[in-house]
Amino acid sequence: MIRNKNLGSRIFDIFNYIFLGFLMLTCFYPLWYTLCVSISNKAAANAGLVTFYPIGFSLVSYKEIIGDKLFFNSFWISIQRTVIGSAFSMFITVLMAYPLSKSKREFKARNIFMWILVFCMLFNGGLIPWYLTMQNYHLINTIWALILGGGVPIFNVILVMNFFRNLPKDLEEAAVVDGAGPWRILFQIFIPCSIPVLATVTLFIGVYHWNEFFNGLVLMNTSDRYPLQTYIQQLVVNIPTGTNLTPEQYKRLSELSNRTLNAAKVFIAMVPMLIVYPFLQKYFVTGIMLGAVKE
Amino acid sequence: MLLPGMIWLFMFSIVPMFGIVMAFENFNPGAGIFHSRWVGLDNFKYMFQLNDSKTVIANTIIIAVGKLVFNLLIPLIFALLLNEVVNLRYKKLIQTVVYLPHFLSWVIMATIVIGIFGYNGVINTFIKTFGGQPKLFMADAGIFRQLLIGTDVWKEFGYNAVIFLAALTSINPNLYEAAAIDGANRWQSMLHITLPALSTTVVLLGVLSLGNVLNAGFDQVYNLYNPLVYSTGDIIDTWVYRLGLQNLQYSLATAAGLFKSVISFILIVISYNLAYRFADYTVF
């Protein structure tokens, strides 16, 4: 590209680079801040003195966590939920996407199913009927409530379906001629050809399960059943939602917490995310594209 | 092959829809859905008489529209600025870092927002260093909406810019060269080449997000609000949660939820139609 290198253009470049660098730092700040608080001296952190660097380095909070059964318990629940939940969702997503990717000629009732799907995606019964349904199934307080409640994000089915549709028809025809049935075609041809989109969708579902706190809050009655995010939510940001709270009380509440310990827990909750992130980044751009701009 | 999915859909998505009848009866958990007293539209009438409902609907729309506008504008500007960065390594580094906040949950982000704006937070530390009085930012109804919109844009701008960045790469570079030969400067080529090329994407995203005008972001509000900011921060979803699961007013909460679902459904259908008409976008 040809660039004019006049003075105005250079000045703009310098400012632009600095400005974007600043934006980048604000996005990095959450991580850095949490880490700083977690390894700071307790008193300094509670007084709010930690801003850009740790004050009075200490690893006490991490040592304290090692003995914290409830924390590891919720960590383990989150891992189970993420692994089983993602596997479950992906299995159903793929099974649904394959028949729906057929044309109306090959699968007559396709459009009826499609309309049901889209309707369920756009409309729901609301929180209370959903909660009572879960209660009727006796799922409250079981990990299955979290796994099944996350369920099958219909938008993912549509993403995978659209990808399947764009695979060359000849592939499938050749397989049929060689005597492959629909299951074999799905598992030995379609799935291996769709790794990028399946990876994207799996990661999205995995991130959802890891980050979700609300189902954990609503569907679990006891704190030893909470997934990690719900555990942290209750610990760090929960403010009683009663009707009487004065600014004074609010101030006192915010002074009560043990900041270094909480920050250490939050930081540990971020770690799995940071480990997956490099893989995630490779795929999610494609993922957004598939969902947003289609050719 | 459709069977497992359809069973799941039936059990967890369609069955709850029947629960909607609760909105039209005086639901008694002991009697169950089939034996509770039918009251017709009374729940809706009662709901709209409550002062809370007006506040909540107004808050929802104001917060959501604010997010809609700024979540479109800021990522667009960011993408345009990033596009001007020639150094590829620097560009890549910025991109990698700005996507990150999107993947952290609101629970985690709320701890940081409170760490910054809370009573013992970073900002108040600065205020104290310069001899000022610390303020309770998180309990100030006057700025809570701005805080919600601002932190949401901060968390999502990198991620939202991805679509614009992708659209930018699909612009033919010859156009810029031709413009440069004709004597256009950077500002002019942005105005006459880049922006027109992005306009469809902007319109499409804007239209699609219209359907979300009643979703002001439960996770964010729930993790940041407190009773002191209900007047400006309480949204339909958080209200339904408190009514239903904390105050156990099942029928009223279902009515409020249904109101939201129906309006949202209509809005989404309209916005998808518009998107199809103006940008040829289809969901499936």
PDB file of C-alpha atoms in Angstrom, chain A residues 81-97 146-154 156-157 160 198 201-202 204-206 208-209, chain B residues 5 8:
ATOM      1  CA  ARG A  81     -19.604 -29.822  34.091  1.00  0.00           C
ATOM      2  CA  THR A  82     -17.473 -28.320  31.346  1.00  0.00           C
ATOM      3  CA  VAL A  83     -16.192 -31.659  30.070  1.00  0.00           C
ATOM      4  CA  ILE A  84     -19.436 -33.644  30.221  1.00  0.00           C
ATOM      5  CA  GLY A  85     -21.575 -30.678  29.229  1.00  0.00           C
ATOM      6  CA  SER A  86     -19.496 -29.892  26.153  1.00  0.00           C
ATOM      7  CA  ALA A  87     -19.399 -33.531  25.073  1.00  0.00           C
ATOM      8  CA  PHE A  88     -23.155 -33.857  25.518  1.00  0.00           C
ATOM      9  CA  SER A  89     -23.949 -30.648  23.648  1.00  0.00           C
ATOM     10  CA  MET A  90     -21.593 -31.447  20.803  1.00  0.00           C
ATOM     11  CA  PHE A  91     -22.951 -34.950  20.374  1.00  0.00           C
ATOM     12  CA  ILE A  92     -26.516 -33.721  20.045  1.00  0.00           C
ATOM     13  CA  THR A  93     -25.552 -30.703  17.959  1.00  0.00           C
ATOM     14  CA  VAL A  94     -23.799 -32.846  15.372  1.00  0.00           C
ATOM     15  CA  LEU A  95     -26.572 -35.436  15.292  1.00  0.00           C
ATOM     16  CA  MET A  96     -29.150 -32.732  14.698  1.00  0.00           C
ATOM     17  CA  ALA A  97     -27.133 -30.739  12.212  1.00  0.00           C
ATOM     18  CA  LEU A 146     -26.123 -27.856  34.938  1.00  0.00           C
ATOM     19  CA  ILE A 147     -25.280 -30.107  32.007  1.00  0.00           C
ATOM     20  CA  LEU A 148     -28.786 -30.497  30.624  1.00  0.00           C
ATOM     21  CA  GLY A 149     -29.751 -26.942  31.473  1.00  0.00           C
ATOM     22  CA  GLY A 150     -26.901 -25.715  29.270  1.00  0.00           C
ATOM     23  CA  GLY A 151     -28.164 -28.191  26.727  1.00  0.00           C
ATOM     24  CA  VAL A 152     -28.133 -27.628  23.021  1.00  0.00           C
ATOM     25  CA  PRO A 153     -27.569 -24.052  21.958  1.00  0.00           C
ATOM     26  CA  ILE A 154     -29.651 -24.029  18.807  1.00  0.00           C
ATOM     27  CA  ASN A 156     -24.652 -23.861  17.241  1.00  0.00           C
ATOM     28  CA  VAL A 157     -26.804 -26.424  15.455  1.00  0.00           C
ATOM     29  CA  VAL A 160     -22.745 -26.621  12.068  1.00  0.00           C
ATOM     30  CA  LEU A 198     -16.610 -28.211  15.401  1.00  0.00           C
ATOM     31  CA  VAL A 201     -18.437 -24.606  18.592  1.00  0.00           C
ATOM     32  CA  THR A 202     -16.915 -26.920  21.216  1.00  0.00           C
ATOM     33  CA  PHE A 204     -17.790 -21.771  22.693  1.00  0.00           C
ATOM     34  CA  ILE A 205     -19.799 -24.338  24.623  1.00  0.00           C
ATOM     35  CA  GLY A 206     -16.842 -25.072  26.884  1.00  0.00           C
ATOM     36  CA  TYR A 208     -20.081 -21.062  28.326  1.00  0.00           C
ATOM     37  CA  HIS A 209     -20.027 -23.926  30.821  1.00  0.00           C
TER      38      HIS A 209
ATOM     39  CA  GLY B   5     -32.018 -33.456  20.058  1.00  0.00           C
ATOM     40  CA  TRP B   8     -34.000 -32.631  24.679  1.00  0.00           C
TER      41      TRP B   8
END
